[in-house]
mmCIF file of C-alpha atoms and ligand atoms in Angstrom:
data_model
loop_
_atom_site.group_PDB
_atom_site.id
_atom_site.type_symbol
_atom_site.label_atom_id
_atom_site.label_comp_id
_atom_site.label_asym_id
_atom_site.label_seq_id
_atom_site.Cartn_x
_atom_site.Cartn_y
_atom_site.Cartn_z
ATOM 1 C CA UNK A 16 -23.381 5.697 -38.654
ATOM 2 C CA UNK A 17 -26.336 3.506 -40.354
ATOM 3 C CA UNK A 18 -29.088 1.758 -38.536
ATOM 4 C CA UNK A 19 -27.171 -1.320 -39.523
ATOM 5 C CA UNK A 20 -23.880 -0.622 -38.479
ATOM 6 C CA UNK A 21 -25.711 0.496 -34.966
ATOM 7 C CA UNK A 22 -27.352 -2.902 -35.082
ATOM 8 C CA UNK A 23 -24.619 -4.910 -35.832
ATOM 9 C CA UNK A 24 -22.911 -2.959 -32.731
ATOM 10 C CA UNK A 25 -25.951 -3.152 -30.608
ATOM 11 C CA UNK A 26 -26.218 -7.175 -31.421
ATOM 12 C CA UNK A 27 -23.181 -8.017 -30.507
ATOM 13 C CA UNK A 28 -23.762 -6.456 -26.719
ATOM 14 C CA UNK A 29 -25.167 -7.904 -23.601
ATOM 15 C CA UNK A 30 -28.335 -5.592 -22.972
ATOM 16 C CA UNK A 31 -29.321 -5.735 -19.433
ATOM 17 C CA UNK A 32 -32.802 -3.439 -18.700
ATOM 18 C CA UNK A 33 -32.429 -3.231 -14.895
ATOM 19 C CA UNK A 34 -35.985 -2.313 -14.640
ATOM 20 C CA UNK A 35 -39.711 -3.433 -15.993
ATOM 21 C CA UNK A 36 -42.563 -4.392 -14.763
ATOM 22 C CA UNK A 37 -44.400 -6.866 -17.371
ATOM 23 C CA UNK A 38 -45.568 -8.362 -14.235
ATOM 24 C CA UNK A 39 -48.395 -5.434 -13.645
ATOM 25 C CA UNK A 40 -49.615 -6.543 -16.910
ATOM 26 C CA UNK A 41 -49.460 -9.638 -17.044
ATOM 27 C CA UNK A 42 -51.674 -9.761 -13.262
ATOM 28 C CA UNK A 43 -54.005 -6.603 -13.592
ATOM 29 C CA UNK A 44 -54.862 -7.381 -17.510
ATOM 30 C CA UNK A 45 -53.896 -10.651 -18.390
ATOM 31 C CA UNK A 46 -51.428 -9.967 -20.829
ATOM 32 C CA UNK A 47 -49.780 -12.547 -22.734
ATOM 33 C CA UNK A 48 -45.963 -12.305 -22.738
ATOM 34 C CA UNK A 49 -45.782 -14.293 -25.956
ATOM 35 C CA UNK A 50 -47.787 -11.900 -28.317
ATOM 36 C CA UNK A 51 -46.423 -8.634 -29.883
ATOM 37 C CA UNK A 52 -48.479 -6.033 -27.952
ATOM 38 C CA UNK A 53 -49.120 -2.159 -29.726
ATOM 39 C CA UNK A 54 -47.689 0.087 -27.637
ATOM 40 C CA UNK A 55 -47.667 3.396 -28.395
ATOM 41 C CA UNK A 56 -45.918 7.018 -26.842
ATOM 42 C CA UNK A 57 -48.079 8.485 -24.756
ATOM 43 C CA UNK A 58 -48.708 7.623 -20.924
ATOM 44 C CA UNK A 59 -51.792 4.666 -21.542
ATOM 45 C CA UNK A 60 -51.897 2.362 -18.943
ATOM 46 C CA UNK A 61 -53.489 -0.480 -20.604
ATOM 47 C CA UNK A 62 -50.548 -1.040 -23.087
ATOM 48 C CA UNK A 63 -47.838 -3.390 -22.983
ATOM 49 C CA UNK A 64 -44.317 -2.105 -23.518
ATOM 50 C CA UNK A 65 -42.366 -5.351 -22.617
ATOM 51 C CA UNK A 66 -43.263 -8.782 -23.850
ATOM 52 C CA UNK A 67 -41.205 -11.130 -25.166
ATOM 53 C CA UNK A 68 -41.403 -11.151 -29.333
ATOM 54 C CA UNK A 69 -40.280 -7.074 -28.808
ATOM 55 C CA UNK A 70 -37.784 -7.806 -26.181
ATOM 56 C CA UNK A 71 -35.968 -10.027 -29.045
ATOM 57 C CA UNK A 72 -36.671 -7.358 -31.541
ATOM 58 C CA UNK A 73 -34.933 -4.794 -29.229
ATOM 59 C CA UNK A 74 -32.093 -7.368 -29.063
ATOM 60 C CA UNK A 75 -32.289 -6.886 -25.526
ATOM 61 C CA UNK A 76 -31.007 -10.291 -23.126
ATOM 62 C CA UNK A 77 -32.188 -10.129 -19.623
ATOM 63 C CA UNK A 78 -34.890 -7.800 -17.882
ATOM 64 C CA UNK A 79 -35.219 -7.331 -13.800
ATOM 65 C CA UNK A 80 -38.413 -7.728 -13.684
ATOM 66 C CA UNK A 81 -39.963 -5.479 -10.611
ATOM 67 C CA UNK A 82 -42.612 -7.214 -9.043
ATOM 68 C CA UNK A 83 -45.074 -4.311 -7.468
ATOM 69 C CA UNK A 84 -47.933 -5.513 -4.233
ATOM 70 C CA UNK A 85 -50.196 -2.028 -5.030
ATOM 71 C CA UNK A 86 -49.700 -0.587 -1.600
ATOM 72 C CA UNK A 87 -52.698 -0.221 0.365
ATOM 73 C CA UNK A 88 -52.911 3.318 1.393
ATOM 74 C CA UNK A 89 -52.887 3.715 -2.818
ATOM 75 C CA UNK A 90 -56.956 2.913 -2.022
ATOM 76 C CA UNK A 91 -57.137 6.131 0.580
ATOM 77 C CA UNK A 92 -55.583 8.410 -1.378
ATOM 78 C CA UNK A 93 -56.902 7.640 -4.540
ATOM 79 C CA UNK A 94 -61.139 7.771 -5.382
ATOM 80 C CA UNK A 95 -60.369 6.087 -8.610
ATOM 81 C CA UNK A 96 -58.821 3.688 -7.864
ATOM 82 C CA UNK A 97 -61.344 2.784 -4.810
ATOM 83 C CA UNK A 98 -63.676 2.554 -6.866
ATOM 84 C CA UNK A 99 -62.269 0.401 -9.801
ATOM 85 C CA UNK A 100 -60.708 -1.682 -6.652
ATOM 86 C CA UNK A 101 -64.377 -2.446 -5.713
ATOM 87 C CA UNK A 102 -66.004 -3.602 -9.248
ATOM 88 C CA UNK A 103 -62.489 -5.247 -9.558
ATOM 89 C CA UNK A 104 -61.848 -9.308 -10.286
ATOM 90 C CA UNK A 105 -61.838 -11.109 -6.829
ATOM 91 C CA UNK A 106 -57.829 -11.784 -7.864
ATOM 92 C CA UNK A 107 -57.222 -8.093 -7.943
ATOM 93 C CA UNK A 108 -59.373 -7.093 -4.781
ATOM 94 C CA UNK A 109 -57.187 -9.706 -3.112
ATOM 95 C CA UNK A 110 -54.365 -7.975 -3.034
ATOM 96 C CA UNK A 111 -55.046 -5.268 -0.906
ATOM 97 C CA UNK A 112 -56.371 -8.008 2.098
ATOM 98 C CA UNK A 113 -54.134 -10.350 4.058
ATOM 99 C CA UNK A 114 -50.268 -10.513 4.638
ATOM 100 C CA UNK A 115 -48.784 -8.460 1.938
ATOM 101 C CA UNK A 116 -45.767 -10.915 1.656
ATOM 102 C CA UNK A 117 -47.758 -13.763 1.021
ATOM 103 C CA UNK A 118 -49.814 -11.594 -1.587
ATOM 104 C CA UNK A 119 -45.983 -10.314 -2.899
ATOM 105 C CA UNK A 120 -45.384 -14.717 -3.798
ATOM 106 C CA UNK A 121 -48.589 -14.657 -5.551
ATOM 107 C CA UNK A 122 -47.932 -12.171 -7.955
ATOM 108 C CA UNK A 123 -44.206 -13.675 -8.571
ATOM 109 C CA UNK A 124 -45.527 -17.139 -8.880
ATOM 110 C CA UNK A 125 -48.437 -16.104 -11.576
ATOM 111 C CA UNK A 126 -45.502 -14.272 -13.284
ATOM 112 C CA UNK A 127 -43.643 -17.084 -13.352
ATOM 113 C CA UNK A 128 -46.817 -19.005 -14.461
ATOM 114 C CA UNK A 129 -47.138 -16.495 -16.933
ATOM 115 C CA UNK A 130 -43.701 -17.232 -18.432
ATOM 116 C CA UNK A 131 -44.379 -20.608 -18.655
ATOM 117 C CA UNK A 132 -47.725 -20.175 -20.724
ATOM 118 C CA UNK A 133 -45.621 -18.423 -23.099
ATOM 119 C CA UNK A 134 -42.897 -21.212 -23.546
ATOM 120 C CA UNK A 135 -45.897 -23.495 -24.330
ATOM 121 C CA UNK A 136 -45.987 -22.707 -27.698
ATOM 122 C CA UNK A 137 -42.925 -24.911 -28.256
ATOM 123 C CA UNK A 138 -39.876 -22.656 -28.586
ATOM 124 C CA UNK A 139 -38.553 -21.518 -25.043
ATOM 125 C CA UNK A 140 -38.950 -17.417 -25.561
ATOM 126 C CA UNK A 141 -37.395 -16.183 -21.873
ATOM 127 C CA UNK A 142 -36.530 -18.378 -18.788
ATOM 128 C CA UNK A 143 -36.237 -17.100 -14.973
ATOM 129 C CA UNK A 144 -32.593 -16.807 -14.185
ATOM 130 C CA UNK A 145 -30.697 -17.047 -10.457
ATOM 131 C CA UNK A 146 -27.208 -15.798 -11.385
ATOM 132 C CA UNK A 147 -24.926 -13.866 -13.721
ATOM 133 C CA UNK A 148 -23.915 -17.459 -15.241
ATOM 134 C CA UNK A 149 -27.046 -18.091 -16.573
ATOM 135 C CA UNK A 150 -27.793 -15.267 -17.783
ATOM 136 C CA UNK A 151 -24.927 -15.712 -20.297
ATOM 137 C CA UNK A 152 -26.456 -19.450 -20.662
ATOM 138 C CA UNK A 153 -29.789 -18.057 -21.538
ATOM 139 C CA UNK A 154 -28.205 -15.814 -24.165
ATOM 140 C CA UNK A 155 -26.147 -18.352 -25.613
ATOM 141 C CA UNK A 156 -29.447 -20.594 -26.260
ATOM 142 C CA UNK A 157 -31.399 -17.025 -27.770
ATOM 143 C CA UNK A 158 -33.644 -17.381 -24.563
ATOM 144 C CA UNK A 159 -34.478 -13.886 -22.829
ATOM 145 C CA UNK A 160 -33.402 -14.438 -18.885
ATOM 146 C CA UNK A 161 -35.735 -13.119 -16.179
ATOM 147 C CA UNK A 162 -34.419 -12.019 -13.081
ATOM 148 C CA UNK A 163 -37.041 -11.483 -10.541
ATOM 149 C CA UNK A 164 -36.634 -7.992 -8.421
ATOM 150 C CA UNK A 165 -39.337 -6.552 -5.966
ATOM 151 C CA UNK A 166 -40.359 -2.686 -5.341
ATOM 152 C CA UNK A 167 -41.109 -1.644 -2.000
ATOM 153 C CA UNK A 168 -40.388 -3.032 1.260
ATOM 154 C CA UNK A 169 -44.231 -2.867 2.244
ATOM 155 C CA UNK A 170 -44.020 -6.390 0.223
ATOM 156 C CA UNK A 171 -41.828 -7.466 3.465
ATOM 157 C CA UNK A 172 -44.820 -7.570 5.716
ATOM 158 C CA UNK A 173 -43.282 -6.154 8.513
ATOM 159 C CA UNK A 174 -40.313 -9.059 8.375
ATOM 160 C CA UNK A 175 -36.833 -9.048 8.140
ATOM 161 C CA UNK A 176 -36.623 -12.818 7.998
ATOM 162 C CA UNK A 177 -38.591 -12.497 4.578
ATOM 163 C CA UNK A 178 -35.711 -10.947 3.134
ATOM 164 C CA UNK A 179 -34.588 -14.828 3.113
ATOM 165 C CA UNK A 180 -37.504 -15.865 1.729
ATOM 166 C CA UNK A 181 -37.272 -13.241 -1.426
ATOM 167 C CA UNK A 182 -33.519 -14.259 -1.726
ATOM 168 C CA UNK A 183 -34.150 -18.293 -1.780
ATOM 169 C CA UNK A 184 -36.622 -17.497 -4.770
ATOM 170 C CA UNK A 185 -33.806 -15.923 -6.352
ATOM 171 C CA UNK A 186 -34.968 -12.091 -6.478
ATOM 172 C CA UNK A 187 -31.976 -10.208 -7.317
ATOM 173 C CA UNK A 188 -33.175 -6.585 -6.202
ATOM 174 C CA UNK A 189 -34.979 -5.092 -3.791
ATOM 175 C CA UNK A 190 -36.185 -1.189 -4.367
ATOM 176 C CA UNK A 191 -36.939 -0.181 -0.305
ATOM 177 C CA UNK A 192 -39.536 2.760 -0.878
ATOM 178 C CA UNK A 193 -42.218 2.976 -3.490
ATOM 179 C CA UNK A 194 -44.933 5.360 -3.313
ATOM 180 C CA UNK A 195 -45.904 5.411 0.919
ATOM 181 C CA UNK A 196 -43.832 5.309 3.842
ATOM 182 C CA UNK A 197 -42.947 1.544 4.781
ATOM 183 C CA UNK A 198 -41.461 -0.163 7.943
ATOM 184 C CA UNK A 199 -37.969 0.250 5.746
ATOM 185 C CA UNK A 200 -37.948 3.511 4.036
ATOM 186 C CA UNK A 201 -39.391 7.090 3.393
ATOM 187 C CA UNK A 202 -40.531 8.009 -0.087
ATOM 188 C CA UNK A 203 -40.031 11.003 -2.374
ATOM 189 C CA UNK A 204 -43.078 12.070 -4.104
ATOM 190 C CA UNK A 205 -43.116 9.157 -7.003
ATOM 191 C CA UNK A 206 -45.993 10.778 -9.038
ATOM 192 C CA UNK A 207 -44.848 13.517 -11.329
ATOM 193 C CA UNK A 208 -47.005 16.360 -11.237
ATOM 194 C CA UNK A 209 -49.087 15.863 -14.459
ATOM 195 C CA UNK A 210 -49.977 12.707 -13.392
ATOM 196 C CA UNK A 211 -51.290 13.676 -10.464
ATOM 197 C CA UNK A 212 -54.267 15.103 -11.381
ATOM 198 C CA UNK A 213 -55.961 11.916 -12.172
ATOM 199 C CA UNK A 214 -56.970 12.404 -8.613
ATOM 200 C CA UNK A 215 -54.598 10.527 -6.996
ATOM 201 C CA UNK A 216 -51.429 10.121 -4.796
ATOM 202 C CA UNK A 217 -52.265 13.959 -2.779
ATOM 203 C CA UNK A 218 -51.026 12.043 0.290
ATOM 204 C CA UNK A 219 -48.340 15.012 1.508
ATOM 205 C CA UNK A 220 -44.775 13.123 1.728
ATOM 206 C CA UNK A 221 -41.769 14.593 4.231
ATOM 207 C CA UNK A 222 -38.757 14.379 2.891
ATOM 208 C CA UNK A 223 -37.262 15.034 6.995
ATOM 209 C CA UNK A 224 -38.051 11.143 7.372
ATOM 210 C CA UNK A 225 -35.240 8.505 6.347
ATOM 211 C CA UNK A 226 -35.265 4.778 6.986
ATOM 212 C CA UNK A 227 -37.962 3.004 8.985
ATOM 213 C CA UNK A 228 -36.967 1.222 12.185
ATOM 214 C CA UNK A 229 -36.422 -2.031 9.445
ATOM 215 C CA UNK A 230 -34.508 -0.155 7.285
ATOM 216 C CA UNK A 231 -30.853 -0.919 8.546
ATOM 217 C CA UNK A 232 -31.782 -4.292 9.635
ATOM 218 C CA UNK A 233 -32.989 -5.390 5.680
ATOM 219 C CA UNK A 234 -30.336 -3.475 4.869
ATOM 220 C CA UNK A 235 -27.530 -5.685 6.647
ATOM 221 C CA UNK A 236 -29.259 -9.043 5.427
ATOM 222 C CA UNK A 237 -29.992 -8.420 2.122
ATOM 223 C CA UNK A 238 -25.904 -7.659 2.215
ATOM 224 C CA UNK A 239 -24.823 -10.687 3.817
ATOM 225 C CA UNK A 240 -27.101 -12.589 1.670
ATOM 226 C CA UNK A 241 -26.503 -10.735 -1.533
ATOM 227 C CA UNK A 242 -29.324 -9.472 -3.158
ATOM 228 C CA UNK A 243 -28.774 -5.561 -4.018
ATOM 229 C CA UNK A 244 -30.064 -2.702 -2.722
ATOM 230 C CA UNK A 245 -32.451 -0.314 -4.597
ATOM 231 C CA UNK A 246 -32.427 3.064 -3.394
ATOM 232 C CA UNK A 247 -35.242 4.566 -6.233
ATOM 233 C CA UNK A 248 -37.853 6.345 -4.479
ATOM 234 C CA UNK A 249 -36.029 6.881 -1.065
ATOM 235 C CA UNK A 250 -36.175 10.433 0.433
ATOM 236 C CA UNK A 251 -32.330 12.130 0.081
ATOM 237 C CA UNK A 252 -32.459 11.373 4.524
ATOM 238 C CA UNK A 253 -33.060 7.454 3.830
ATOM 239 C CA UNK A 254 -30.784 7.306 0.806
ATOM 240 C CA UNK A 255 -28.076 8.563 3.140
ATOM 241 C CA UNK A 256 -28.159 6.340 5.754
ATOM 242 C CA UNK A 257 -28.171 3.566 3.912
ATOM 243 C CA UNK A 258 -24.547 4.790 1.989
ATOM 244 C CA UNK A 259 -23.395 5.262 5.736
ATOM 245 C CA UNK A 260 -24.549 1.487 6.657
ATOM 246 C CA UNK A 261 -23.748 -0.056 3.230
ATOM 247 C CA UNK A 262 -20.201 1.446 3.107
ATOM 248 C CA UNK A 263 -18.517 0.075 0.423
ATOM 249 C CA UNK A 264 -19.722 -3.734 0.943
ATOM 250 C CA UNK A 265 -21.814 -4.238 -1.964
ATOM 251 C CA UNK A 266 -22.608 -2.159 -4.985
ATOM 252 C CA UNK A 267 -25.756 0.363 -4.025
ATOM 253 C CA UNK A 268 -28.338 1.486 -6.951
ATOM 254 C CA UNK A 269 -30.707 3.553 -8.886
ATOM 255 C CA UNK A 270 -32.620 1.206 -10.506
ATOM 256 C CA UNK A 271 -34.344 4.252 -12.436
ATOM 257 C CA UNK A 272 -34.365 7.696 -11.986
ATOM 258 C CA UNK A 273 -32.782 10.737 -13.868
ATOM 259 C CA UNK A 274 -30.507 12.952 -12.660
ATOM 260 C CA UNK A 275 -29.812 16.421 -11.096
ATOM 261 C CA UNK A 276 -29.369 19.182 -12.395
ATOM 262 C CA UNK A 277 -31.354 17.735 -15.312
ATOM 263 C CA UNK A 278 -34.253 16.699 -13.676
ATOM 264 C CA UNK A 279 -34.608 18.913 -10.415
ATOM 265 C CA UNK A 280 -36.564 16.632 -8.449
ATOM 266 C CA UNK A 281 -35.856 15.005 -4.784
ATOM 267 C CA UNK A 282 -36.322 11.640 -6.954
ATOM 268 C CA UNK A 283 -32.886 12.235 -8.784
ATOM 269 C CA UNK A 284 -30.019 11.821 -7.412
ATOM 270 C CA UNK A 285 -27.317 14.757 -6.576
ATOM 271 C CA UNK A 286 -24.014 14.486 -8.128
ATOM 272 C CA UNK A 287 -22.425 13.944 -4.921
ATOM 273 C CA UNK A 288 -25.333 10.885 -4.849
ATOM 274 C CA UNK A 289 -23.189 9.292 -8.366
ATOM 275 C CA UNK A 290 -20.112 9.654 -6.941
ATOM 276 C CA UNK A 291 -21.558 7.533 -3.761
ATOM 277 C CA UNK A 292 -23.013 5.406 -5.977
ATOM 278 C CA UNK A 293 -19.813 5.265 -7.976
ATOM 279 C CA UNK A 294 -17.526 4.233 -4.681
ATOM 280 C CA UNK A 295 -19.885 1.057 -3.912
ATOM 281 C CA UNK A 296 -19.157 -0.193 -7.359
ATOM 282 C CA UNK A 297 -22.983 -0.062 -7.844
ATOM 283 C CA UNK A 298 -24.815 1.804 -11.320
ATOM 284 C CA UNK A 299 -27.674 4.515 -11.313
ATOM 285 C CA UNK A 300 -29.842 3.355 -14.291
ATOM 286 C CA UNK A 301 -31.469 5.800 -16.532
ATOM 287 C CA UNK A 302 -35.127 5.631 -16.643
ATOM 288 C CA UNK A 303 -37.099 6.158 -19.396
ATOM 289 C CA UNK A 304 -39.412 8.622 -18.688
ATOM 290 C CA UNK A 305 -40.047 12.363 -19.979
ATOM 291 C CA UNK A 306 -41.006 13.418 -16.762
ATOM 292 C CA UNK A 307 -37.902 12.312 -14.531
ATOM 293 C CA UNK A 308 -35.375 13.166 -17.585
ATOM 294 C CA UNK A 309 -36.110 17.058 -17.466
ATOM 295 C CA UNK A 310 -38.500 19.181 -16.261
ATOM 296 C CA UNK A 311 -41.790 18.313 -15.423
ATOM 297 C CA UNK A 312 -44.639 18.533 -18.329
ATOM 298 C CA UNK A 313 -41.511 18.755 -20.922
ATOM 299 C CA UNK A 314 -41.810 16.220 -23.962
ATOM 300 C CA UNK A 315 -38.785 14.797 -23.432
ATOM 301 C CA UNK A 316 -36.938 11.987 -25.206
ATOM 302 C CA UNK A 317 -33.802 10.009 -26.787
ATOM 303 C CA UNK A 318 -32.169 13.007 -26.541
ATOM 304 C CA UNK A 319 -32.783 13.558 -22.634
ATOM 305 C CA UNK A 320 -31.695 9.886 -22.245
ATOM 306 C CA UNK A 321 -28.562 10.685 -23.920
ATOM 307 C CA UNK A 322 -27.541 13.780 -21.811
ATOM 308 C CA UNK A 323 -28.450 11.975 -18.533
ATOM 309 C CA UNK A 324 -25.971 9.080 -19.452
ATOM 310 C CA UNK A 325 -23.517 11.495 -20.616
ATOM 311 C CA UNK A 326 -24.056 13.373 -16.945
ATOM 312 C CA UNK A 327 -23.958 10.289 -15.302
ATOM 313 C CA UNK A 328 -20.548 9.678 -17.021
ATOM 314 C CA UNK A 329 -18.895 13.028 -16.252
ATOM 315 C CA UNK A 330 -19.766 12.472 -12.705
ATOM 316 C CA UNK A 331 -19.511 9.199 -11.688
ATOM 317 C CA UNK A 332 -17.581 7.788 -14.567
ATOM 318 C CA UNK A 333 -18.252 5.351 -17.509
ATOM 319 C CA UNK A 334 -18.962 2.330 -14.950
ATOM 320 C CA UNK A 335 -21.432 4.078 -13.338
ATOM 321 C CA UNK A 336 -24.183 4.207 -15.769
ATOM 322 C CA UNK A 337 -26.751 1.511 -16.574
ATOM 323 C CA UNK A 338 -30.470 1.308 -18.223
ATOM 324 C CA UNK A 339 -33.742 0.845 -16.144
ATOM 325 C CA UNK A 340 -36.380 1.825 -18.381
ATOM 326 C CA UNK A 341 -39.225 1.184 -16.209
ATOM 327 C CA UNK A 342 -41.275 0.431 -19.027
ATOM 328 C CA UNK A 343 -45.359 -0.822 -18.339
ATOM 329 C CA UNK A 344 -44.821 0.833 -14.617
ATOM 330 C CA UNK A 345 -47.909 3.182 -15.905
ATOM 331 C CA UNK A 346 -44.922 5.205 -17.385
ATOM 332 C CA UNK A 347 -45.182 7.911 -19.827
ATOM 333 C CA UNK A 348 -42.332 6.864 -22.025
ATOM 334 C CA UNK A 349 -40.068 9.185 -24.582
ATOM 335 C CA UNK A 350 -42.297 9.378 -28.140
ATOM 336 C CA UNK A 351 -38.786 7.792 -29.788
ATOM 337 C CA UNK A 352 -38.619 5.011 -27.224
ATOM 338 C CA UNK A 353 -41.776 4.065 -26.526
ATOM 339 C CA UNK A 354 -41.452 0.205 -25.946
ATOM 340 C CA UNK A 355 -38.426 -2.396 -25.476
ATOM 341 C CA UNK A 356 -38.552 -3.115 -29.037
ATOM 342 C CA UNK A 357 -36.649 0.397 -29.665
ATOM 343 C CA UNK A 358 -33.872 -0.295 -27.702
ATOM 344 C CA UNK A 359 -31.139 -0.280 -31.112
ATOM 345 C CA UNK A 360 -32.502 3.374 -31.262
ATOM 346 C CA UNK A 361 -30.543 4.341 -27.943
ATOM 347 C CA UNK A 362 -27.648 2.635 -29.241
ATOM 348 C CA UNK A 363 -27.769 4.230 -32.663
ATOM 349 C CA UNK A 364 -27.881 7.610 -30.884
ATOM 350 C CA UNK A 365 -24.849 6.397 -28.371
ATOM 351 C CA UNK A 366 -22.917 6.267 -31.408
ATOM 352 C CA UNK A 367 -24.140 9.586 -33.027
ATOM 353 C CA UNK A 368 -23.361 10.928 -30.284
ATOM 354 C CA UNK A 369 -19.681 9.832 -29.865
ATOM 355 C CA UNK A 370 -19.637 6.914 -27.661
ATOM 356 C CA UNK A 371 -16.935 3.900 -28.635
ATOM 357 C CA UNK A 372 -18.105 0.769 -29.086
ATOM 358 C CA UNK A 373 -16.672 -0.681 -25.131
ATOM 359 C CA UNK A 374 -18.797 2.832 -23.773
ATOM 360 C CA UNK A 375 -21.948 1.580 -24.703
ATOM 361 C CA UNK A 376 -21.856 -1.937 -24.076
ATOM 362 C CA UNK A 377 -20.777 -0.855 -20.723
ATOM 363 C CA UNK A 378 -24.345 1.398 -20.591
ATOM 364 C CA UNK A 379 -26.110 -1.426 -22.296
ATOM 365 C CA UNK A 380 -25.641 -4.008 -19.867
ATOM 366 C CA UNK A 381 -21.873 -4.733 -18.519
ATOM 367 C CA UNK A 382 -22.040 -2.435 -16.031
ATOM 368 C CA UNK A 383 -25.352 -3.889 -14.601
ATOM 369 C CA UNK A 384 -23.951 -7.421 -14.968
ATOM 370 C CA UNK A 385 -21.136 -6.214 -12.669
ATOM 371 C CA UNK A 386 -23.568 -4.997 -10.401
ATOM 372 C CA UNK A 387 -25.234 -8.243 -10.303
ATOM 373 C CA UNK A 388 -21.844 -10.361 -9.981
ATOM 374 C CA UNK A 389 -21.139 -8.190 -6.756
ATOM 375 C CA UNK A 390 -24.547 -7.761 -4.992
ATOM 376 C CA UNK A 391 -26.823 -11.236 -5.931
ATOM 377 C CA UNK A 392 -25.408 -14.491 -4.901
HETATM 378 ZN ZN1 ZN B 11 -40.494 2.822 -9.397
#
């Protein structure tokens, strides 16, 4: 198989990433999403790994963009970061004062802001979207389609009857836990170990807590309101309460994580986990990390990427896979992926490594847009 007959085959499919956060960027550093950024392999924080000239070039059609509040106990637990919080802009400081929902609508509406500064140049580059239908619009015009998604419930504020607020903006996804214990959900430890030791994140986690008292309730309305729940970063405890309170009503997720036995990790789910996820209809989408692929401190890459899909697939079954590459979360990204731009890479090695055709546009984005068609209304 050539690059171009991978091209032509990658071209031709919808490519969902279920997963980014340009939005971190484009608030802590005032990146523009209109300019081809350098990116680079290695974990550097201050690159940019999505914007919107290398989403094209990775033929890629619609990213979920995660908007992240930076959770306050972040400022305890980490010197650093205290520190640089203090010499900080006034914008960033901001954040960590005041009612973290309002500060949540800030960060969506300057990334929506930012979207627009980029469309100013004349040709529309990406537009937010608030359904499956336009995201097929979008790609029919050649415009990139946003759909706005939010990590952690800490960005609830303590309110269920945000959940309705989120969902009238159109945010598609909401990932419960991030890195602290929230009113909704308990987190795994979302640091891998060699990033730890910039000093941060030592806060002990326990993995015997599950949901939060608002755990079940934001779990029933962001069902009967459809937006779909993200269960990255829960502790195994919270993850299974919510499959006992979802049922099978609307498709659950792993917006990005690897898998076990691969990666042996609390963060990935079991195989018992896929097959869950697998009965709600819902995807678990590969993240594209070294770190959560394999074994901590192990230089992972394409390759690792591969055999989580493929373990995805033997367990769950080919509509159970999906992308979330989780790229400009301060990731450490493979060496052979290292921005969005790559993405014809994962489907040239899909097809070295046997896939057909209808497999891999299923990974590349069908099975997400299912998702999406089930869970956001
Ligand atoms: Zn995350």
């Amino acid at each position: 198989m050539t690059p171009a007959e991978a091209g032509a085959v990658h071209a031709a499919a919808l490519v969902i990433d279920a997963h980014v956060h340009p939005s971190l960027k484009t608030y802590l550093f005032r990146r523009k999403l209109d300019k081809n950024h350098r990116s680079g392999g290695a974990f550097n924080p201050f690159t940019m790994r999505v914007d919107f000239p290398k989403a094209k070039a990775g033929g890629v059609d619609a990213l979920v963009s995660s908007i992240y509040l930076p959770e306050r106990g972040l400022l305890d637990d980490c010197t650093a970061l205290k520190l640089l919080a203090k010499v900080s802009p006034k914008r960033i400081r901001r954040l960590f004062t005041g009612d973290p929902f309002e500060r949540t609508i800030e960060i969506l509406d300057d990334f929506e802001k930012a979207i627009e500064r980029a469309n100013g140049g004349g040709a529309e580059l990406a537009r937010v979207v608030r359904s499956t239908e336009e995201i097929h619009a979008a790609r029919a015009d050649g415009v990139i389609a946003v759909l706005n998604a939010v990590e952690g419930a800490h960005s609830l504020g303590g309110r269920v009857d945000n959940v309705e607020k989120l969902w009238s903006r159109g945010v598609c996804m909401l990932t419960l836990a991030h890195f602290y214990a929230n009113d909704s959900a308990a987190p795994v430890v979302g640091i891998p170990p060699e990033m730890q030791k910039l000093g941060c994140f030592r806060q002990p986690k326990n993995l015997d807590l599950g949901l939060g008292l608002l755990g079940p309730p934001v779990i029933e309305e962001m069902i009967r309101l459809g937006m779909v729940v993200d269960l990255t970063h829960c502790t195994p405890k919270a993850r299974r309460e919510a499959f006992e309170i979802c049922g099978t009503r609307r498709p659950l997720v792993f917006s990005h994580v690897g898998v076990q036995p691969l990666a042996d990790d609390p963060m990935s789910p079991t195989e018992d986990e896929i097959r869950r996820i697998a009965s709600t209809g819902g995807v678990v989408a590969v993240i594209f990390m070294n770190s959560w692929l394999g074994e901590h401190r192990s230089r992972n890459g394409l390759d690792a990427i591969i055999a989580t899909i493929s373990r995805i697939i033997e367990v769950g079954g080919i509509d159970t896979v999906a992308i979330g590459s989780d790229f400009d979360g301060f990731t450490d990204p493979p060496d052979d992926l290292e921005d969005i731009s790559r993405m014809p890479k994962l489907t040239e090695a899909l097809l070295n490594a046997g896939f057909s055709g209808t497999e891999i546009e299923k990974v590349l984005g069908l099975n997400m847009e299912r998702v999406l068609r089930a869970g956001w209304r």
